[in-house]
């Protein structure tokens, strides 16, 4: 009778919950980063706008969100929104909070990238009759994006790693599943070693993808 392959150290008990947690982590990371990108672009436009109230609004948002710990925001949103009548699922609330938080960092990356575009480029576009929106969309952002690839990859990696804080407010993402598995099977070393490997793979893969994108953009210069 053939012997069944046994995974060492209770790993067979770990992979199932961690696999579920990994999917939740990836979904949370992707959705939150997409939301942070959209909001970050709007904030960056406000930050470079010639309209003083818009600049003040963008500056105030970035200043507030960059100076509050993400865990504090998570607790505030998860327990505060229901108190004011805004009811969302726990996953949606945490993902929204992370998008709002990381949008401030995306905004600063975009603003720094925009500053790398020579002023003459914008002036030439205005001389050709482009509106402010067309100038940003067709002239400034395409050039600025070339210098934003690695900083944006850094934001993505930071966001992916920060999803582990969601476990503190009850989301059973990868770290939350690791804690649950440790309590159930008493295998902390195996569980957290596997979790560490997965986080490292996520960050290394993100860095490699960013490097490839940067090379392709550099060829087009």
mmCIF file of C-alpha atoms in Angstrom:
data_model
loop_
_atom_site.group_PDB
_atom_site.id
_atom_site.type_symbol
_atom_site.label_atom_id
_atom_site.label_comp_id
_atom_site.label_asym_id
_atom_site.label_seq_id
_atom_site.Cartn_x
_atom_site.Cartn_y
_atom_site.Cartn_z
ATOM 1 C CA UNK A 1 0.000 0.000 0.000
ATOM 2 C CA UNK A 2 1.586 3.320 -1.058
ATOM 3 C CA UNK A 3 2.504 5.691 1.736
ATOM 4 C CA UNK A 4 0.900 9.117 1.759
ATOM 5 C CA UNK A 5 3.216 12.083 1.564
ATOM 6 C CA UNK A 6 3.212 13.805 4.959
ATOM 7 C CA UNK A 7 4.208 17.464 5.215
ATOM 8 C CA UNK A 8 6.605 18.206 8.079
ATOM 9 C CA UNK A 9 5.811 19.934 11.327
ATOM 10 C CA UNK A 10 2.057 20.277 10.896
ATOM 11 C CA UNK A 11 2.495 22.250 7.667
ATOM 12 C CA UNK A 12 -0.546 20.514 6.187
ATOM 13 C CA UNK A 13 -2.653 22.250 8.856
ATOM 14 C CA UNK A 14 -1.058 25.593 8.042
ATOM 15 C CA UNK A 15 -1.337 25.845 4.271
ATOM 16 C CA UNK A 16 -5.143 25.738 4.130
ATOM 17 C CA UNK A 17 -5.857 28.730 6.380
ATOM 18 C CA UNK A 18 -2.823 30.597 5.078
ATOM 19 C CA UNK A 19 -4.007 30.060 1.504
ATOM 20 C CA UNK A 20 -7.336 31.638 2.388
ATOM 21 C CA UNK A 21 -5.561 34.443 4.208
ATOM 22 C CA UNK A 22 -3.230 34.979 1.254
ATOM 23 C CA UNK A 23 -6.162 35.452 -1.129
ATOM 24 C CA UNK A 24 -7.685 37.969 1.272
ATOM 25 C CA UNK A 25 -4.356 39.790 1.584
ATOM 26 C CA UNK A 26 -3.898 39.967 -2.190
ATOM 27 C CA UNK A 27 -7.468 41.203 -2.711
ATOM 28 C CA UNK A 28 -7.090 43.823 -0.018
ATOM 29 C CA UNK A 29 -3.724 44.957 -1.399
ATOM 30 C CA UNK A 30 -4.967 45.221 -4.994
ATOM 31 C CA UNK A 31 -8.185 47.067 -4.187
ATOM 32 C CA UNK A 32 -6.580 49.431 -1.678
ATOM 33 C CA UNK A 33 -3.713 50.278 -4.056
ATOM 34 C CA UNK A 34 -6.136 50.951 -6.924
ATOM 35 C CA UNK A 35 -8.169 53.244 -4.682
ATOM 36 C CA UNK A 36 -5.012 54.978 -3.417
ATOM 37 C CA UNK A 37 -3.874 55.573 -7.003
ATOM 38 C CA UNK A 38 -7.164 57.187 -8.049
ATOM 39 C CA UNK A 39 -7.406 59.387 -4.958
ATOM 40 C CA UNK A 40 -3.662 60.101 -5.036
ATOM 41 C CA UNK A 41 -3.917 61.475 -8.591
ATOM 42 C CA UNK A 42 -6.790 63.762 -7.579
ATOM 43 C CA UNK A 43 -4.853 64.965 -4.537
ATOM 44 C CA UNK A 44 -1.727 65.588 -6.616
ATOM 45 C CA UNK A 45 -3.767 67.671 -9.054
ATOM 46 C CA UNK A 46 -5.049 69.684 -6.093
ATOM 47 C CA UNK A 47 -1.506 70.095 -4.747
ATOM 48 C CA UNK A 48 -0.210 71.594 -8.008
ATOM 49 C CA UNK A 49 -3.389 73.500 -8.826
ATOM 50 C CA UNK A 50 -3.137 77.296 -9.271
ATOM 51 C CA UNK A 51 -6.338 77.592 -7.204
ATOM 52 C CA UNK A 52 -5.365 78.315 -3.542
ATOM 53 C CA UNK A 53 -8.345 76.507 -1.898
ATOM 54 C CA UNK A 54 -7.569 73.313 -3.842
ATOM 55 C CA UNK A 55 -3.898 73.499 -2.868
ATOM 56 C CA UNK A 56 -4.884 74.026 0.756
ATOM 57 C CA UNK A 57 -7.281 71.061 0.615
ATOM 58 C CA UNK A 58 -4.630 68.757 -0.845
ATOM 59 C CA UNK A 59 -1.990 69.913 1.634
ATOM 60 C CA UNK A 60 -4.337 69.467 4.605
ATOM 61 C CA UNK A 61 -5.294 65.931 3.529
ATOM 62 C CA UNK A 62 -1.693 64.823 3.062
ATOM 63 C CA UNK A 63 -0.575 66.418 6.330
ATOM 64 C CA UNK A 64 -3.336 64.778 8.349
ATOM 65 C CA UNK A 65 -3.167 61.274 6.907
ATOM 66 C CA UNK A 66 0.642 61.067 6.833
ATOM 67 C CA UNK A 67 0.860 61.947 10.517
ATOM 68 C CA UNK A 68 -1.617 59.422 11.894
ATOM 69 C CA UNK A 69 -0.567 55.794 12.487
ATOM 70 C CA UNK A 70 -2.429 53.426 10.193
ATOM 71 C CA UNK A 71 -3.489 51.228 13.109
ATOM 72 C CA UNK A 72 -5.148 54.227 14.776
ATOM 73 C CA UNK A 73 -7.056 54.993 11.570
ATOM 74 C CA UNK A 74 -8.164 51.368 11.266
ATOM 75 C CA UNK A 75 -9.530 51.313 14.799
ATOM 76 C CA UNK A 76 -11.184 54.715 14.269
ATOM 77 C CA UNK A 77 -12.919 53.705 11.041
ATOM 78 C CA UNK A 78 -13.855 50.136 12.037
ATOM 79 C CA UNK A 79 -15.438 51.170 15.334
ATOM 80 C CA UNK A 80 -16.385 54.761 14.471
ATOM 81 C CA UNK A 81 -18.257 54.389 11.178
ATOM 82 C CA UNK A 82 -21.028 52.162 12.628
ATOM 83 C CA UNK A 83 -21.545 54.724 15.396
ATOM 84 C CA UNK A 84 -22.399 57.403 12.799
ATOM 85 C CA UNK A 85 -24.680 55.077 10.838
ATOM 86 C CA UNK A 86 -22.271 54.050 8.070
ATOM 87 C CA UNK A 87 -22.362 50.268 7.896
ATOM 88 C CA UNK A 88 -19.927 48.404 5.641
ATOM 89 C CA UNK A 89 -18.415 44.954 5.803
ATOM 90 C CA UNK A 90 -15.224 44.686 7.841
ATOM 91 C CA UNK A 91 -13.214 43.900 4.705
ATOM 92 C CA UNK A 92 -14.632 46.945 2.854
ATOM 93 C CA UNK A 93 -13.999 49.257 5.813
ATOM 94 C CA UNK A 94 -10.383 48.152 6.227
ATOM 95 C CA UNK A 95 -9.689 48.333 2.482
ATOM 96 C CA UNK A 96 -11.223 51.819 2.267
ATOM 97 C CA UNK A 97 -9.190 53.008 5.241
ATOM 98 C CA UNK A 98 -5.966 51.714 3.727
ATOM 99 C CA UNK A 99 -6.782 53.372 0.391
ATOM 100 C CA UNK A 100 -7.421 56.709 2.114
ATOM 101 C CA UNK A 101 -4.199 56.406 4.128
ATOM 102 C CA UNK A 102 -1.877 55.370 1.293
ATOM 103 C CA UNK A 103 -3.390 57.931 -1.128
ATOM 104 C CA UNK A 104 -1.487 60.609 0.790
ATOM 105 C CA UNK A 105 1.808 58.840 0.038
ATOM 106 C CA UNK A 106 0.859 58.238 -3.607
ATOM 107 C CA UNK A 107 0.051 61.945 -3.895
ATOM 108 C CA UNK A 108 3.524 62.919 -2.711
ATOM 109 C CA UNK A 109 5.175 60.443 -5.101
ATOM 110 C CA UNK A 110 3.182 61.911 -7.993
ATOM 111 C CA UNK A 111 3.929 65.484 -6.965
ATOM 112 C CA UNK A 112 7.659 64.732 -6.750
ATOM 113 C CA UNK A 113 7.512 63.054 -10.166
ATOM 114 C CA UNK A 114 5.696 66.012 -11.699
ATOM 115 C CA UNK A 115 8.436 68.312 -10.424
ATOM 116 C CA UNK A 116 10.953 66.381 -12.549
ATOM 117 C CA UNK A 117 9.209 67.606 -15.734
ATOM 118 C CA UNK A 118 10.848 70.833 -16.996
ATOM 119 C CA UNK A 119 8.663 73.919 -16.631
ATOM 120 C CA UNK A 120 9.217 74.674 -20.293
ATOM 121 C CA UNK A 121 7.218 71.567 -21.244
ATOM 122 C CA UNK A 122 4.084 72.889 -19.521
ATOM 123 C CA UNK A 123 4.623 76.381 -20.904
ATOM 124 C CA UNK A 124 4.968 75.004 -24.431
ATOM 125 C CA UNK A 125 1.763 73.001 -24.005
ATOM 126 C CA UNK A 126 -0.086 76.102 -22.829
ATOM 127 C CA UNK A 127 1.292 78.026 -25.798
ATOM 128 C CA UNK A 128 -0.196 75.364 -28.072
ATOM 129 C CA UNK A 129 -3.608 75.993 -26.555
ATOM 130 C CA UNK A 130 -3.952 72.972 -24.265
ATOM 131 C CA UNK A 131 -6.141 73.413 -21.214
ATOM 132 C CA UNK A 132 -4.807 72.733 -17.722
ATOM 133 C CA UNK A 133 -6.432 69.275 -17.709
ATOM 134 C CA UNK A 134 -5.094 68.399 -21.155
ATOM 135 C CA UNK A 135 -1.668 69.680 -20.139
ATOM 136 C CA UNK A 136 -1.576 67.412 -17.083
ATOM 137 C CA UNK A 137 -3.092 64.384 -18.852
ATOM 138 C CA UNK A 138 -1.174 64.474 -22.140
ATOM 139 C CA UNK A 139 2.102 66.248 -21.364
ATOM 140 C CA UNK A 140 3.075 66.260 -17.695
ATOM 141 C CA UNK A 141 1.864 62.909 -16.321
ATOM 142 C CA UNK A 142 3.233 60.692 -19.154
ATOM 143 C CA UNK A 143 6.711 62.144 -18.597
ATOM 144 C CA UNK A 144 6.478 62.210 -14.822
ATOM 145 C CA UNK A 145 5.378 58.576 -14.618
ATOM 146 C CA UNK A 146 8.835 57.490 -15.780
ATOM 147 C CA UNK A 147 10.376 58.650 -12.517
ATOM 148 C CA UNK A 148 7.536 57.318 -10.361
ATOM 149 C CA UNK A 149 7.817 53.587 -11.014
ATOM 150 C CA UNK A 150 10.173 52.652 -8.168
ATOM 151 C CA UNK A 151 8.632 55.051 -5.592
ATOM 152 C CA UNK A 152 5.167 53.723 -6.423
ATOM 153 C CA UNK A 153 6.502 50.177 -6.082
ATOM 154 C CA UNK A 154 7.752 51.178 -2.634
ATOM 155 C CA UNK A 155 4.270 52.402 -1.721
ATOM 156 C CA UNK A 156 2.756 49.155 -3.023
ATOM 157 C CA UNK A 157 5.159 47.063 -0.935
ATOM 158 C CA UNK A 158 4.463 49.182 2.144
ATOM 159 C CA UNK A 159 0.741 48.765 1.586
ATOM 160 C CA UNK A 160 1.056 44.991 1.125
ATOM 161 C CA UNK A 161 3.022 44.644 4.363
ATOM 162 C CA UNK A 162 0.661 46.935 6.255
ATOM 163 C CA UNK A 163 -2.273 44.621 5.530
ATOM 164 C CA UNK A 164 -0.982 42.601 8.479
ATOM 165 C CA UNK A 165 -2.387 45.368 10.729
ATOM 166 C CA UNK A 166 -5.877 44.345 9.605
ATOM 167 C CA UNK A 167 -5.546 41.321 11.884
ATOM 168 C CA UNK A 168 -5.651 43.714 14.855
ATOM 169 C CA UNK A 169 -9.237 44.707 13.981
ATOM 170 C CA UNK A 170 -10.433 41.191 13.216
ATOM 171 C CA UNK A 171 -9.776 40.618 9.509
ATOM 172 C CA UNK A 172 -8.628 37.033 8.905
ATOM 173 C CA UNK A 173 -5.993 37.916 6.333
ATOM 174 C CA UNK A 174 -2.650 36.133 6.275
ATOM 175 C CA UNK A 175 -1.334 37.308 9.642
ATOM 176 C CA UNK A 176 -4.753 36.821 11.225
ATOM 177 C CA UNK A 177 -4.900 33.268 9.890
ATOM 178 C CA UNK A 178 -1.359 32.653 11.187
ATOM 179 C CA UNK A 179 -2.419 33.734 14.666
ATOM 180 C CA UNK A 180 -5.529 31.546 14.493
ATOM 181 C CA UNK A 181 -3.530 28.528 13.274
ATOM 182 C CA UNK A 182 -0.950 29.026 15.995
ATOM 183 C CA UNK A 183 -3.645 29.000 18.674
ATOM 184 C CA UNK A 184 -5.343 25.941 17.163
ATOM 185 C CA UNK A 185 -2.366 23.723 16.337
ATOM 186 C CA UNK A 186 0.358 25.183 18.562
ATOM 187 C CA UNK A 187 2.827 25.444 15.678
ATOM 188 C CA UNK A 188 4.024 29.081 15.857
ATOM 189 C CA UNK A 189 7.419 28.485 14.255
ATOM 190 C CA UNK A 190 6.027 26.634 11.229
ATOM 191 C CA UNK A 191 3.109 28.993 10.784
ATOM 192 C CA UNK A 192 4.982 32.266 10.992
ATOM 193 C CA UNK A 193 7.919 30.903 8.969
ATOM 194 C CA UNK A 194 5.479 30.126 6.140
ATOM 195 C CA UNK A 195 3.879 33.566 6.541
ATOM 196 C CA UNK A 196 7.276 35.250 6.374
ATOM 197 C CA UNK A 197 8.170 33.397 3.180
ATOM 198 C CA UNK A 198 4.926 34.527 1.525
ATOM 199 C CA UNK A 199 5.444 38.187 2.492
ATOM 200 C CA UNK A 200 9.022 38.061 1.155
ATOM 201 C CA UNK A 201 7.784 36.550 -2.109
ATOM 202 C CA UNK A 202 5.200 39.333 -2.465
ATOM 203 C CA UNK A 203 7.777 42.083 -1.924
ATOM 204 C CA UNK A 204 10.435 40.493 -4.160
ATOM 205 C CA UNK A 205 7.915 39.926 -6.956
ATOM 206 C CA UNK A 206 6.724 43.527 -6.681
ATOM 207 C CA UNK A 207 10.304 44.777 -6.916
ATOM 208 C CA UNK A 208 11.016 42.617 -9.964
ATOM 209 C CA UNK A 209 7.845 43.742 -11.760
ATOM 210 C CA UNK A 210 8.668 47.396 -11.014
ATOM 211 C CA UNK A 211 12.180 46.866 -12.387
ATOM 212 C CA UNK A 212 10.791 45.429 -15.628
ATOM 213 C CA UNK A 213 8.319 48.304 -16.011
ATOM 214 C CA UNK A 214 11.079 50.820 -15.384
ATOM 215 C CA UNK A 215 13.260 49.217 -18.076
ATOM 216 C CA UNK A 216 10.452 49.334 -20.628
ATOM 217 C CA UNK A 217 9.697 52.962 -19.854
ATOM 218 C CA UNK A 218 13.397 53.845 -20.071
ATOM 219 C CA UNK A 219 13.612 52.375 -23.611
ATOM 220 C CA UNK A 220 10.864 54.737 -24.758
ATOM 221 C CA UNK A 221 12.731 57.860 -23.644
#
